[in-house]
CSV table of C-alpha atoms and ligand atoms in Angstrom, one decimal:
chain,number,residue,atom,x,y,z
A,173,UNK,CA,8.0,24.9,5.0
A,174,UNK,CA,10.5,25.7,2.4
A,175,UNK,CA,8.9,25.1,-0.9
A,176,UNK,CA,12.0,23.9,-3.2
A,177,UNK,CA,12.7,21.1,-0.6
A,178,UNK,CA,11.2,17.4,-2.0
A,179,UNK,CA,9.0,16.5,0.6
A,180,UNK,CA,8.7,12.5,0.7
A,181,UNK,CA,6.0,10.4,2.5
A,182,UNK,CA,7.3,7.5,3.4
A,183,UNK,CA,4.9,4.5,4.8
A,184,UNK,CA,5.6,4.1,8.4
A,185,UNK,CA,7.1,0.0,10.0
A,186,UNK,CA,8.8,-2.5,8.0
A,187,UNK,CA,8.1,-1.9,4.6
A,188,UNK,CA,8.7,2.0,5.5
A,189,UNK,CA,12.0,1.0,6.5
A,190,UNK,CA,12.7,-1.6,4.1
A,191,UNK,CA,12.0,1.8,1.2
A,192,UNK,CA,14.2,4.3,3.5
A,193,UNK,CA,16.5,2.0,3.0
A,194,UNK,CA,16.7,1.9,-0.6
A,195,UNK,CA,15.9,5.9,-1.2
A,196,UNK,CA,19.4,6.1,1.1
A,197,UNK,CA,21.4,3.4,-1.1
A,198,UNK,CA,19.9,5.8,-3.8
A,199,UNK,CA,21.8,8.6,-2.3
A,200,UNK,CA,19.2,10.1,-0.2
A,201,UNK,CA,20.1,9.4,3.4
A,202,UNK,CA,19.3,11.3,5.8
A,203,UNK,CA,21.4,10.5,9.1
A,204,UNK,CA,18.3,12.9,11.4
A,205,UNK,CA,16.4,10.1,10.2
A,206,UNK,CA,18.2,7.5,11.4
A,207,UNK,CA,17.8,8.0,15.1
A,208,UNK,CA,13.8,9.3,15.4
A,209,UNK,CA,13.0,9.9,18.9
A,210,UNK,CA,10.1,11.5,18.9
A,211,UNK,CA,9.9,13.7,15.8
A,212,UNK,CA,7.8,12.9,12.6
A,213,UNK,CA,9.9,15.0,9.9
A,214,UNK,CA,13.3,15.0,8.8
A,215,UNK,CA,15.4,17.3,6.3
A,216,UNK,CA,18.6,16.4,4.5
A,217,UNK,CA,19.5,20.5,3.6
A,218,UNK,CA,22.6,19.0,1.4
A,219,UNK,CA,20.3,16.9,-0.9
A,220,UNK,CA,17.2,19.5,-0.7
A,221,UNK,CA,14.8,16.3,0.9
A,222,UNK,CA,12.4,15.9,3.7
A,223,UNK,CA,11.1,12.7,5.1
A,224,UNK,CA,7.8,12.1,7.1
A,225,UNK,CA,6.6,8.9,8.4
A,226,UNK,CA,2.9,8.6,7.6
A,227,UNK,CA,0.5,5.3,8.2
A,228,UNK,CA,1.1,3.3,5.1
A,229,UNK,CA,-3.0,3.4,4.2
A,230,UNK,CA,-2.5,7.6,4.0
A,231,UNK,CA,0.4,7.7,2.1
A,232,UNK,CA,-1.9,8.1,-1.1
A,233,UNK,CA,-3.8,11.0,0.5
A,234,UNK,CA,-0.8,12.7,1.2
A,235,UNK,CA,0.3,12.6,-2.1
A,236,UNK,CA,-2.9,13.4,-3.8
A,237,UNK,CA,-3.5,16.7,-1.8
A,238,UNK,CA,0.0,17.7,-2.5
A,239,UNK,CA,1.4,17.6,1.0
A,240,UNK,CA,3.9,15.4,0.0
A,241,UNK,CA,5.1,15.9,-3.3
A,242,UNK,CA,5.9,12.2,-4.0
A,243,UNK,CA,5.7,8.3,-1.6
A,244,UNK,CA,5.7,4.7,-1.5
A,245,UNK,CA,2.1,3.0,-1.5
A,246,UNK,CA,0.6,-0.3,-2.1
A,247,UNK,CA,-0.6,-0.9,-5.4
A,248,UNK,CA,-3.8,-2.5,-3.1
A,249,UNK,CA,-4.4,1.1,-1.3
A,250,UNK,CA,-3.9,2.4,-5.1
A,251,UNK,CA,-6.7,0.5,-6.0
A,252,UNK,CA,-8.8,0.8,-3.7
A,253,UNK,CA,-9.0,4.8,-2.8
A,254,UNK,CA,-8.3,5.5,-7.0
A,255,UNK,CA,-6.1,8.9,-5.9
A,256,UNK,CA,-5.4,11.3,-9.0
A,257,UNK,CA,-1.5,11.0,-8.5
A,258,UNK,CA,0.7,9.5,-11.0
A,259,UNK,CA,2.7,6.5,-10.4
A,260,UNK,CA,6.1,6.4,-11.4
A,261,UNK,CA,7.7,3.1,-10.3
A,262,UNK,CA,7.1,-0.2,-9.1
A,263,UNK,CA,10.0,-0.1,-6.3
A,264,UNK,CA,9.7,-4.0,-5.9
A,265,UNK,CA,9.0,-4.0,-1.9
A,266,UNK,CA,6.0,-5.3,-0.2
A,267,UNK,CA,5.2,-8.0,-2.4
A,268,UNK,CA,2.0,-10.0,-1.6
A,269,UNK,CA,-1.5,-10.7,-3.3
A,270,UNK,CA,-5.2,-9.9,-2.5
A,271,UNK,CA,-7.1,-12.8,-2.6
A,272,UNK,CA,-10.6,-13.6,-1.6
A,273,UNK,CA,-10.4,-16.5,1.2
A,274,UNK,CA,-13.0,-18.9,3.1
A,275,UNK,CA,-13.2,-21.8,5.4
A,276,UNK,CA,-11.8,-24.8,4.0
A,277,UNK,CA,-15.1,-26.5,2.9
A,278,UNK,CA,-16.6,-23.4,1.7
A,279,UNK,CA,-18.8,-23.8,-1.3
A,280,UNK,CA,-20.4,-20.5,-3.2
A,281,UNK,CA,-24.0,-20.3,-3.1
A,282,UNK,CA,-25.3,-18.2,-5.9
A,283,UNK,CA,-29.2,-17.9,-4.4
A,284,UNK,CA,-27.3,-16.2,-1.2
A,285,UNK,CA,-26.2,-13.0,-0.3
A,286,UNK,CA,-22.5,-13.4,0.1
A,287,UNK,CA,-21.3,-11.9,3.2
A,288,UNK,CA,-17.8,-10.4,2.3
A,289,UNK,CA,-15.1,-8.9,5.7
A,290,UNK,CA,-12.8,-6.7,4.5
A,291,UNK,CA,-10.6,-4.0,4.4
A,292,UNK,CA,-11.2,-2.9,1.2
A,293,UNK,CA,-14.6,-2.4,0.6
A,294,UNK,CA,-13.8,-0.9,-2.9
A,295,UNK,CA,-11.7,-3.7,-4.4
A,296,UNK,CA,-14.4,-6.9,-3.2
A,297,UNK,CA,-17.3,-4.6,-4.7
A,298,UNK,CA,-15.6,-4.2,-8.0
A,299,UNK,CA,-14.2,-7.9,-7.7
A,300,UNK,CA,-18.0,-9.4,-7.5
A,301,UNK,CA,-19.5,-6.3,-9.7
A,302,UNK,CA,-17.6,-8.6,-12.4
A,303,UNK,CA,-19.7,-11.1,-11.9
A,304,UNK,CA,-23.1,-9.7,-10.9
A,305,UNK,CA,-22.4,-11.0,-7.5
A,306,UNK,CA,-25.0,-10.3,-4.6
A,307,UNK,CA,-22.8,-9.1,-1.4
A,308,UNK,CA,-23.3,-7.7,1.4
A,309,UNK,CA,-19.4,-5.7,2.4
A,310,UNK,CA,-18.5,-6.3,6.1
A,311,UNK,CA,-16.0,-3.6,6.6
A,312,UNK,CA,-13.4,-4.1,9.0
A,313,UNK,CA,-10.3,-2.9,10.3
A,314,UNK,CA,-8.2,-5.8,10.8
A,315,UNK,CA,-8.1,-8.9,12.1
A,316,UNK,CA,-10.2,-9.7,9.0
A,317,UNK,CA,-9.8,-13.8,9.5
A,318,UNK,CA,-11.8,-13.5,12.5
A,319,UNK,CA,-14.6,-12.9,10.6
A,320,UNK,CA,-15.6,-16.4,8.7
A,321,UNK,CA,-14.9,-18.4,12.0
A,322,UNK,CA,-16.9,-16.3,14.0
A,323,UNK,CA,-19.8,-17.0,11.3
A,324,UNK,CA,-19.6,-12.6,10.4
A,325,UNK,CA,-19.0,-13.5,6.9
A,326,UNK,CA,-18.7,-16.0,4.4
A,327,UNK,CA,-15.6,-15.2,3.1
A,328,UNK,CA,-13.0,-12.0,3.3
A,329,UNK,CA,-11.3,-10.0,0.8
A,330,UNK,CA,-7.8,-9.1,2.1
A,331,UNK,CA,-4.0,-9.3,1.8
A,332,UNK,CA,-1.9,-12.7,1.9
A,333,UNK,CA,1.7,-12.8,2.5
A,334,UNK,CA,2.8,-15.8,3.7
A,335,UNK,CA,-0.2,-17.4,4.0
A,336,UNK,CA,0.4,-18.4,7.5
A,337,UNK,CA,-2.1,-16.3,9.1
A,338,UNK,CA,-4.7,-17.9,7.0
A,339,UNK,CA,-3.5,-21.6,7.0
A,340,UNK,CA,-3.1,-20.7,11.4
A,341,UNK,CA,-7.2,-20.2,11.1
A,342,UNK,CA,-8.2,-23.2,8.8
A,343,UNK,CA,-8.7,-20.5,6.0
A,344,UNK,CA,-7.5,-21.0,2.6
A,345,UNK,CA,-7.3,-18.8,-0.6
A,346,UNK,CA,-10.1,-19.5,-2.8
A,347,UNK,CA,-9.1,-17.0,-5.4
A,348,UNK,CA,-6.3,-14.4,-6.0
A,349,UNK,CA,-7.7,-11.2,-7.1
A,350,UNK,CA,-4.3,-9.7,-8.2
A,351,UNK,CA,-0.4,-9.2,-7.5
A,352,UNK,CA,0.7,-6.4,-4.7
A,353,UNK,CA,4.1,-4.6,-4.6
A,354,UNK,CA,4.9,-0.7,-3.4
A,355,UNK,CA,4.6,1.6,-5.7
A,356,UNK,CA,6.1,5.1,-6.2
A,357,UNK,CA,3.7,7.9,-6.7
A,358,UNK,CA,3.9,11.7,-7.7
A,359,UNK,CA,1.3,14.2,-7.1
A,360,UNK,CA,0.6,15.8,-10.3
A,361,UNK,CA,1.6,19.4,-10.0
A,362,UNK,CA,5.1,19.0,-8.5
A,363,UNK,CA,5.6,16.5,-11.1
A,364,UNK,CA,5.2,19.6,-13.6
A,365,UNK,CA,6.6,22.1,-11.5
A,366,UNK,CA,9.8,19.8,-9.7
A,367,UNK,CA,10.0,17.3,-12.5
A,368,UNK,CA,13.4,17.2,-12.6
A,369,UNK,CA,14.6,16.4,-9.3
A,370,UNK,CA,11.3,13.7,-9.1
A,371,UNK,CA,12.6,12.2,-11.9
A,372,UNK,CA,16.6,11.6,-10.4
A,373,UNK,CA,15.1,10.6,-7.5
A,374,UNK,CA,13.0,8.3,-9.8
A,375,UNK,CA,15.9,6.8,-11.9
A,376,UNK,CA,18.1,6.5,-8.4
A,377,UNK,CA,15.5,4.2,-7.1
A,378,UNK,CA,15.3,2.2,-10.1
A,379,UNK,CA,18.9,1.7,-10.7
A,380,UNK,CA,19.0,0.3,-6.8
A,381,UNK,CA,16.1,-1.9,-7.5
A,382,UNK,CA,18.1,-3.4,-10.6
A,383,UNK,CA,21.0,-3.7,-8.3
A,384,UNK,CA,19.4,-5.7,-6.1
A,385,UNK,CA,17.5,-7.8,-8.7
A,386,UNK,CA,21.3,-8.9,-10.2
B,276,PRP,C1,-2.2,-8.5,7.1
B,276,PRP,C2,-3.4,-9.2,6.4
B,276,PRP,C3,-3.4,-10.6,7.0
B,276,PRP,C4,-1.9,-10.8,7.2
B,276,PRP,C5,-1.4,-11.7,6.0
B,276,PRP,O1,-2.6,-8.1,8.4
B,276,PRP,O2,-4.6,-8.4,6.7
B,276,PRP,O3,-4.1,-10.6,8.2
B,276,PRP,O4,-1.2,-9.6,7.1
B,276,PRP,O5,-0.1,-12.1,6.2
B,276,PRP,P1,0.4,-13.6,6.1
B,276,PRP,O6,-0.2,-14.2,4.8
B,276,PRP,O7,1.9,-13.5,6.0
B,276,PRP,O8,0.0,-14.3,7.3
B,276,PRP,P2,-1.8,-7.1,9.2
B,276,PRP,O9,-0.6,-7.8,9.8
B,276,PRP,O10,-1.5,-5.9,8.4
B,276,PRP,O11,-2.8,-6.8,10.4
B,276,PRP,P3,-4.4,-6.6,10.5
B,276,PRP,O12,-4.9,-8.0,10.9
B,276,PRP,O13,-4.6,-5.7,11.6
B,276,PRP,O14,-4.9,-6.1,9.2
């Protein structure tokens, strides 16, 4: 692949969509994009880009390992995989909040093991490390509610958005670990070595994100 192109990992559904749309309000469209079909990468020649659709959890890896020279990722699967990239912007998408959550009457027992479901192993271990917490990590791939009312776990570690899934299972939060929003990230050596057109592309997004916050 032509090496002076920028090549952009974008996370794949709605919040993919959601940043498309403000890399194109940016001045980055790319009209191949636009009607998919079948294919997975696109190039705008006239603006030097190229846009991949990648599952939003890989978006980091991508990155790191220089496949993609810069992308759009959750600050939670920024904290929870740690890649060496650098991050460049909070783009103000995706907002939601990792929170541990349990059954409605669920009280803490400090002589037990806590079972924890989650996603994100890494985050709940460094959550309860805090505290010297005894757990035993239940990882799972979704569906992570499940978990407490099938008796797999005493509480889960995961993302809450609305909060609907959780108050549709008789769940509730019982702590909120910290804010989410997507995040753009650079891998470090095209940051040195394409710097400049990272950084319009940079100040493009943030001058559409201040747009939007007027
Ligand atoms: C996420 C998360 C919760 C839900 C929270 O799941 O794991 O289940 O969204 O959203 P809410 O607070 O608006 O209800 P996702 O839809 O990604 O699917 P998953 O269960 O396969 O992880």
């Amino acid at each position: 692949m032509k090496n002076d192109f920028i090549n952009i990992a974008l996370p794949k559904g709605r919040l993919g969509d959601n940043v498309y749309e403000m890399f194109s309000m940016a001045g980055y469209r790319c009209p191949e994009l636009e009607n998919p079909g079948r294919k997975l990468v696109f190039e705008n020649h006239d603006s030097g880009i190229r846009y991949f659709w990648v599952k939003p959890s890989d978006v980091a890896i991508y990155v790191e390992k220089g496949a993609a020279d810069i992308g759009v990722a959750g600050k939670d699967i920024l904290l929870e995989y740690r890649p060496d990239i650098y991050e460049l912007l909070d783009v103000g998408l995706g907002k939601c909040r990792m929170a541990v959550a349990a059954p409605k009457n669920f009280r803490d027992d400090p002589r037990k093991t806590l079972r924890v479901a989650t996603k994100f192993p890494n985050v709940a271990k460094m959550h309860y490390s805090k505290f010297g917490r005894d757990i035993e990590i239940i990882k799972l791939n979704g569906s992570i509610e499940l978990a407490p009312i099938l008796g797999l776990s005493d509480v889960i570690v995961d993302i809450v958005e609305t909060g609907a899934t959780l108050r549709q299972n008789n769940l509730e939060v019982y702590e909120t670990l910290f804010e989410i929003s997507a995040r753009l990230i650079a891998n470090k050596s095209s940051y040195r070595f394409k710097g400049e057109k990272i950084k319009q592309i940079q100040d493009g997004l943030a001058a559409v994100k201040g747009a939007k916050n007027d």
